[in-house]
PDB file of C-alpha atoms in Angstrom:
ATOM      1  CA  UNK E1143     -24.072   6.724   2.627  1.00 33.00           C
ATOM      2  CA  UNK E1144     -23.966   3.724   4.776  1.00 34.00           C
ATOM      3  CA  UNK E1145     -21.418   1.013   4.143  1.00 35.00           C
ATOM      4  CA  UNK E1146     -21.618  -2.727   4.693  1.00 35.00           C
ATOM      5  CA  UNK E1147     -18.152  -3.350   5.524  1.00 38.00           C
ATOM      6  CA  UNK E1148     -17.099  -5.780   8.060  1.00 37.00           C
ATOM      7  CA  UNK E1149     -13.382  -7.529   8.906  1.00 40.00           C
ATOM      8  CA  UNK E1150     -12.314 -10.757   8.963  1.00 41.00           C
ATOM      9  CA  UNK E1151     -10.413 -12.255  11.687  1.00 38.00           C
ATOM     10  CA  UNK E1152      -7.237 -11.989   9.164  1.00 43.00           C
ATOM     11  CA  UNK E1153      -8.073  -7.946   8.712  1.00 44.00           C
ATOM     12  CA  UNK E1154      -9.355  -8.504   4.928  1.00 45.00           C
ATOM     13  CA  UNK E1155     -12.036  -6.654   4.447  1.00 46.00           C
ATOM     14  CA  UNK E1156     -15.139  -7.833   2.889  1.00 46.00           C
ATOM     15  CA  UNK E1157     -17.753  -5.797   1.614  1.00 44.00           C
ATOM     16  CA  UNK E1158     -20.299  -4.946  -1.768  1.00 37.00           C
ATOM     17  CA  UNK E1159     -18.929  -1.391  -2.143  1.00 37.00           C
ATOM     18  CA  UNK E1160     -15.861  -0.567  -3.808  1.00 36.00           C
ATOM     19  CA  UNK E1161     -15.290   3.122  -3.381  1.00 38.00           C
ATOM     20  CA  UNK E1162     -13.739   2.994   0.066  1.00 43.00           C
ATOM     21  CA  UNK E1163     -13.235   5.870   2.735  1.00 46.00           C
ATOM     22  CA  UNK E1164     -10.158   5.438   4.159  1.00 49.00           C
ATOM     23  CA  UNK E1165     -11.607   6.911   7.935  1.00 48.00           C
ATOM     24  CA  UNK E1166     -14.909   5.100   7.667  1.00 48.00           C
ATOM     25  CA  UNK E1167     -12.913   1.580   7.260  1.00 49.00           C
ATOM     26  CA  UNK E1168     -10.639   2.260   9.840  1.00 46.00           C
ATOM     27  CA  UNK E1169     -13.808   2.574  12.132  1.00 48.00           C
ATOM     28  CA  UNK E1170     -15.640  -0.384  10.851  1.00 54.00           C
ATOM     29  CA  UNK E1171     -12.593  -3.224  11.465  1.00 58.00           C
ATOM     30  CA  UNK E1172     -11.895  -4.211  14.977  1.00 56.00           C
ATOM     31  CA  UNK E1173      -8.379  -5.467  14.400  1.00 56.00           C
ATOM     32  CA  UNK E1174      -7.643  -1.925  12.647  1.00 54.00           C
ATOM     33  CA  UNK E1175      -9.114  -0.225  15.456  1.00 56.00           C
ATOM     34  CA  UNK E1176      -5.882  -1.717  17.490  1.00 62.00           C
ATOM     35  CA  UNK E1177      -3.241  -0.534  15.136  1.00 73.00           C
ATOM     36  CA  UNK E1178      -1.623   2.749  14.757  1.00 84.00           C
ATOM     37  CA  UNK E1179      -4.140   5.132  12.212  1.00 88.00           C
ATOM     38  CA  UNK E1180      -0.811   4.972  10.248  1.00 90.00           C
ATOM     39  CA  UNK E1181      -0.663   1.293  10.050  1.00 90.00           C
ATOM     40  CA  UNK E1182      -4.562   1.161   9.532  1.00 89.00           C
ATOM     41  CA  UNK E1183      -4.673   2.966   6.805  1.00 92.00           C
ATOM     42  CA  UNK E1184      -1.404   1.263   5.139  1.00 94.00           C
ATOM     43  CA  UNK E1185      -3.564  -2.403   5.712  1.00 92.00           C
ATOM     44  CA  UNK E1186      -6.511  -1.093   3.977  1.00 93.00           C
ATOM     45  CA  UNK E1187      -4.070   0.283   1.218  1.00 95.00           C
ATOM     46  CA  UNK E1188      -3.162  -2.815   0.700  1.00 95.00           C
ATOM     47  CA  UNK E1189      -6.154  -4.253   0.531  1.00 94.00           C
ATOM     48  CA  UNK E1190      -7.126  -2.041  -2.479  1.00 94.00           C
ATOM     49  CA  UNK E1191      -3.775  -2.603  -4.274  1.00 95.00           C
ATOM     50  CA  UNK E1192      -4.598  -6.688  -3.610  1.00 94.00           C
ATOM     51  CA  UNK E1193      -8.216  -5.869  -5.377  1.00 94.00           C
ATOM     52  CA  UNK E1194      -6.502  -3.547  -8.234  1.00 94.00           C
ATOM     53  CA  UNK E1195      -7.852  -0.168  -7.177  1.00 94.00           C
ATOM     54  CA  UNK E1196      -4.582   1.293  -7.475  1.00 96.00           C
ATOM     55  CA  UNK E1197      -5.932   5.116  -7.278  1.00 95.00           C
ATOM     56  CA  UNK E1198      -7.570   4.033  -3.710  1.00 95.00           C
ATOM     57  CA  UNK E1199      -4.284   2.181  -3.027  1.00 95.00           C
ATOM     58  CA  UNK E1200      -1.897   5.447  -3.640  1.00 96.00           C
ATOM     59  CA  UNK E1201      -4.406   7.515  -1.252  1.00 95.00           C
ATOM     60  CA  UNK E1202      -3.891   5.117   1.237  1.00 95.00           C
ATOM     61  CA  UNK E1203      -0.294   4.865   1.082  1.00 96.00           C
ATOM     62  CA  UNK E1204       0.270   8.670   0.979  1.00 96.00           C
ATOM     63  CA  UNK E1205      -2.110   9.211   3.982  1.00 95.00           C
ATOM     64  CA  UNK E1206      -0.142   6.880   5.708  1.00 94.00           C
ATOM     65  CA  UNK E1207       3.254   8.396   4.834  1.00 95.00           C
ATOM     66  CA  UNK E1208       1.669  11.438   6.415  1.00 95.00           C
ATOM     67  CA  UNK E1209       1.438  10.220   9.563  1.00 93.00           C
ATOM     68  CA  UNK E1210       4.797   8.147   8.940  1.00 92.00           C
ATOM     69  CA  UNK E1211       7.389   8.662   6.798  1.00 94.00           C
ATOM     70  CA  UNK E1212       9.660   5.906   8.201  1.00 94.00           C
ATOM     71  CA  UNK E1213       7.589   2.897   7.200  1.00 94.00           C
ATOM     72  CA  UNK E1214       9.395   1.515   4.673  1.00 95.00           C
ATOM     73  CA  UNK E1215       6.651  -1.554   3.785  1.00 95.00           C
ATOM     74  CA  UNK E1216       4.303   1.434   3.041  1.00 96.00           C
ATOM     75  CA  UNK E1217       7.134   2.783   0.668  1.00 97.00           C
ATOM     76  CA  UNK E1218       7.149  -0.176  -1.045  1.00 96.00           C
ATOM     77  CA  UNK E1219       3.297  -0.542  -1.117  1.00 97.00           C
ATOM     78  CA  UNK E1220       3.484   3.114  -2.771  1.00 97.00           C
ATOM     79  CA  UNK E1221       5.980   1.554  -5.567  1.00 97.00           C
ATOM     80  CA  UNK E1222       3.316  -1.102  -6.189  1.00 96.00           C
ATOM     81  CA  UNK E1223       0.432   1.168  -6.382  1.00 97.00           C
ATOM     82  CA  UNK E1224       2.602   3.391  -8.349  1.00 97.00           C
ATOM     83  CA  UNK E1225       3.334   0.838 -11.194  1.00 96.00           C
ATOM     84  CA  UNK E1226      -0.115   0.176 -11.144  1.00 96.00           C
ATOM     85  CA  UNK E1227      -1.362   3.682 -12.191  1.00 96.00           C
ATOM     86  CA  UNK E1228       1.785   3.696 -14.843  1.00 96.00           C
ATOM     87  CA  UNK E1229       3.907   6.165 -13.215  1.00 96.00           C
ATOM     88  CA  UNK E1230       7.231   3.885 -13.534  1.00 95.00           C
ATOM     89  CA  UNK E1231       8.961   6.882 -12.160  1.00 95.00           C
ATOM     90  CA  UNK E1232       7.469   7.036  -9.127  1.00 96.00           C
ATOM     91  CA  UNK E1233       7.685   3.374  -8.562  1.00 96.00           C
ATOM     92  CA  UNK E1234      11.596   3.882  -8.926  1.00 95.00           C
ATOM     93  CA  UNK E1235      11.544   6.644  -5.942  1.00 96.00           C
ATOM     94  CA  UNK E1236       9.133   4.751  -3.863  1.00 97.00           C
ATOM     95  CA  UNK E1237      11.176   1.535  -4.125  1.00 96.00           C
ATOM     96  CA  UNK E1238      14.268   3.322  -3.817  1.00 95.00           C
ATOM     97  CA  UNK E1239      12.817   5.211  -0.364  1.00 97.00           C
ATOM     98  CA  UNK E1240      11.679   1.439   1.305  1.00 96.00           C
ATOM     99  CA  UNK E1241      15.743  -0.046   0.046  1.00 95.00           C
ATOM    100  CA  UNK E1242      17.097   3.041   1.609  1.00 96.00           C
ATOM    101  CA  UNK E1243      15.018   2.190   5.064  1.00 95.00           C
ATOM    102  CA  UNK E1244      15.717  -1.436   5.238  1.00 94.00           C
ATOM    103  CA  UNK E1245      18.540  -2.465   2.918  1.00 94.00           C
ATOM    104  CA  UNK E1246      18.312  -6.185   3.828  1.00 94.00           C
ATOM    105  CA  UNK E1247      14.394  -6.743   3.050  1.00 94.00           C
ATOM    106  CA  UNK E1248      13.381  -8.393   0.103  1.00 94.00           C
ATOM    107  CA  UNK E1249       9.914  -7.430  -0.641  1.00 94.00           C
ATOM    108  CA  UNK E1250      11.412  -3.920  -1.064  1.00 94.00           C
ATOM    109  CA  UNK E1251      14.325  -5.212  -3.114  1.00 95.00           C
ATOM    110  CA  UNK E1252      11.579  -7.067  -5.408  1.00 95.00           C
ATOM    111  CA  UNK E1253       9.792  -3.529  -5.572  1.00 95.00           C
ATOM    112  CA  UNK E1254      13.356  -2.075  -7.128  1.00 95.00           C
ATOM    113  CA  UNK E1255      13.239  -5.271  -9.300  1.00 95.00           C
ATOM    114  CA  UNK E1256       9.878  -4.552 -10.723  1.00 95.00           C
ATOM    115  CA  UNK E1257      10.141  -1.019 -11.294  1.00 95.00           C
ATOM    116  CA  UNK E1258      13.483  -1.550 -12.835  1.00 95.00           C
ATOM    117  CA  UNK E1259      11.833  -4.019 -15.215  1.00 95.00           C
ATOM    118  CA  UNK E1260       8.714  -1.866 -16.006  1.00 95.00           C
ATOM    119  CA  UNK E1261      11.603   0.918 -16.885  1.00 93.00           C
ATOM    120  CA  UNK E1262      13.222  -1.638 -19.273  1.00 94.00           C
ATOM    121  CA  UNK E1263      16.217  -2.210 -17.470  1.00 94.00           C
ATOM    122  CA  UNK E1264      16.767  -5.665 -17.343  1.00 93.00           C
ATOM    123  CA  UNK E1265      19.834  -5.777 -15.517  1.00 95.00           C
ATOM    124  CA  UNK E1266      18.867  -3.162 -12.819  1.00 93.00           C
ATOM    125  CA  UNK E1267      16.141  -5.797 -11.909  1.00 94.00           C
ATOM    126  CA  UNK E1268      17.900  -8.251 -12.301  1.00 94.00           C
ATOM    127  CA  UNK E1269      20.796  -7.669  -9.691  1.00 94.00           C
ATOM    128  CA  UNK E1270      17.405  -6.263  -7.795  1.00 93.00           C
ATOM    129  CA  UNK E1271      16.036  -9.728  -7.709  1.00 91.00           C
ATOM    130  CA  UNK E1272      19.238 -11.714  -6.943  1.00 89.00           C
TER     131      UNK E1272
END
């Protein structure tokens, strides 16, 4: 099957289809032609969590924790993705994973925050989000 995909100069990609292969993506966007195939396939991960295709969203994430395991924005894309499907659990141990990495950044402090919240537990998100 062909696919009408093309990139904008931000990296968004635009197309009609919605079932995406990860490896025929990569190939059709210049600007992820220029990252890491690690980093490629964490931007068009992110792309499907942004569009709500959280299945497509926790492929992407996982191949790119394949590739590399130290990437803690991909951790906390997996947390979203995770929460998305309704494994709360695994948003927990994603979130936890990107805090671990990079104790300082917020966006994976807010994934803590909203796992901790989808859990029930107020205050854990709370002190998450202050």
């Amino acid at each position: 099957m062909q696919r009408f995909l093309h990139c904008s100069s931000k990296g968004t990609l635009q197309g009609s289809l919605r079932s995406v292969v990860l490896s025929q993506v990569v190939v059709a966007c210049p600007i992820l032609t220029q990252m890491s195939e690690a980093a490629a396939k964490r931007h068009v991960a992110a792309q499907c969590l942004r569009e709500a295709r959280f299945s497509d969203a926790l492929k992407g994430f996982r191949e790119a924790l394949e590739l590399d395991e130290g990437d803690p924005a991909t951790w906390a894309g997996l947390s979203s993705a995770r929460l998305g499907t309704g494994d709360v659990a695994g948003a927990v141990t994603a979130a936890a994973k990107a805090t671990a990495l990079v104790p300082d950044w917020g966006g994976a402090w807010a994934c803590v925050g909203s796992a901790a919240a989808a859990e029930g537990d107020v205050a854990r998100a709370a002190v998450a989000y202050a």
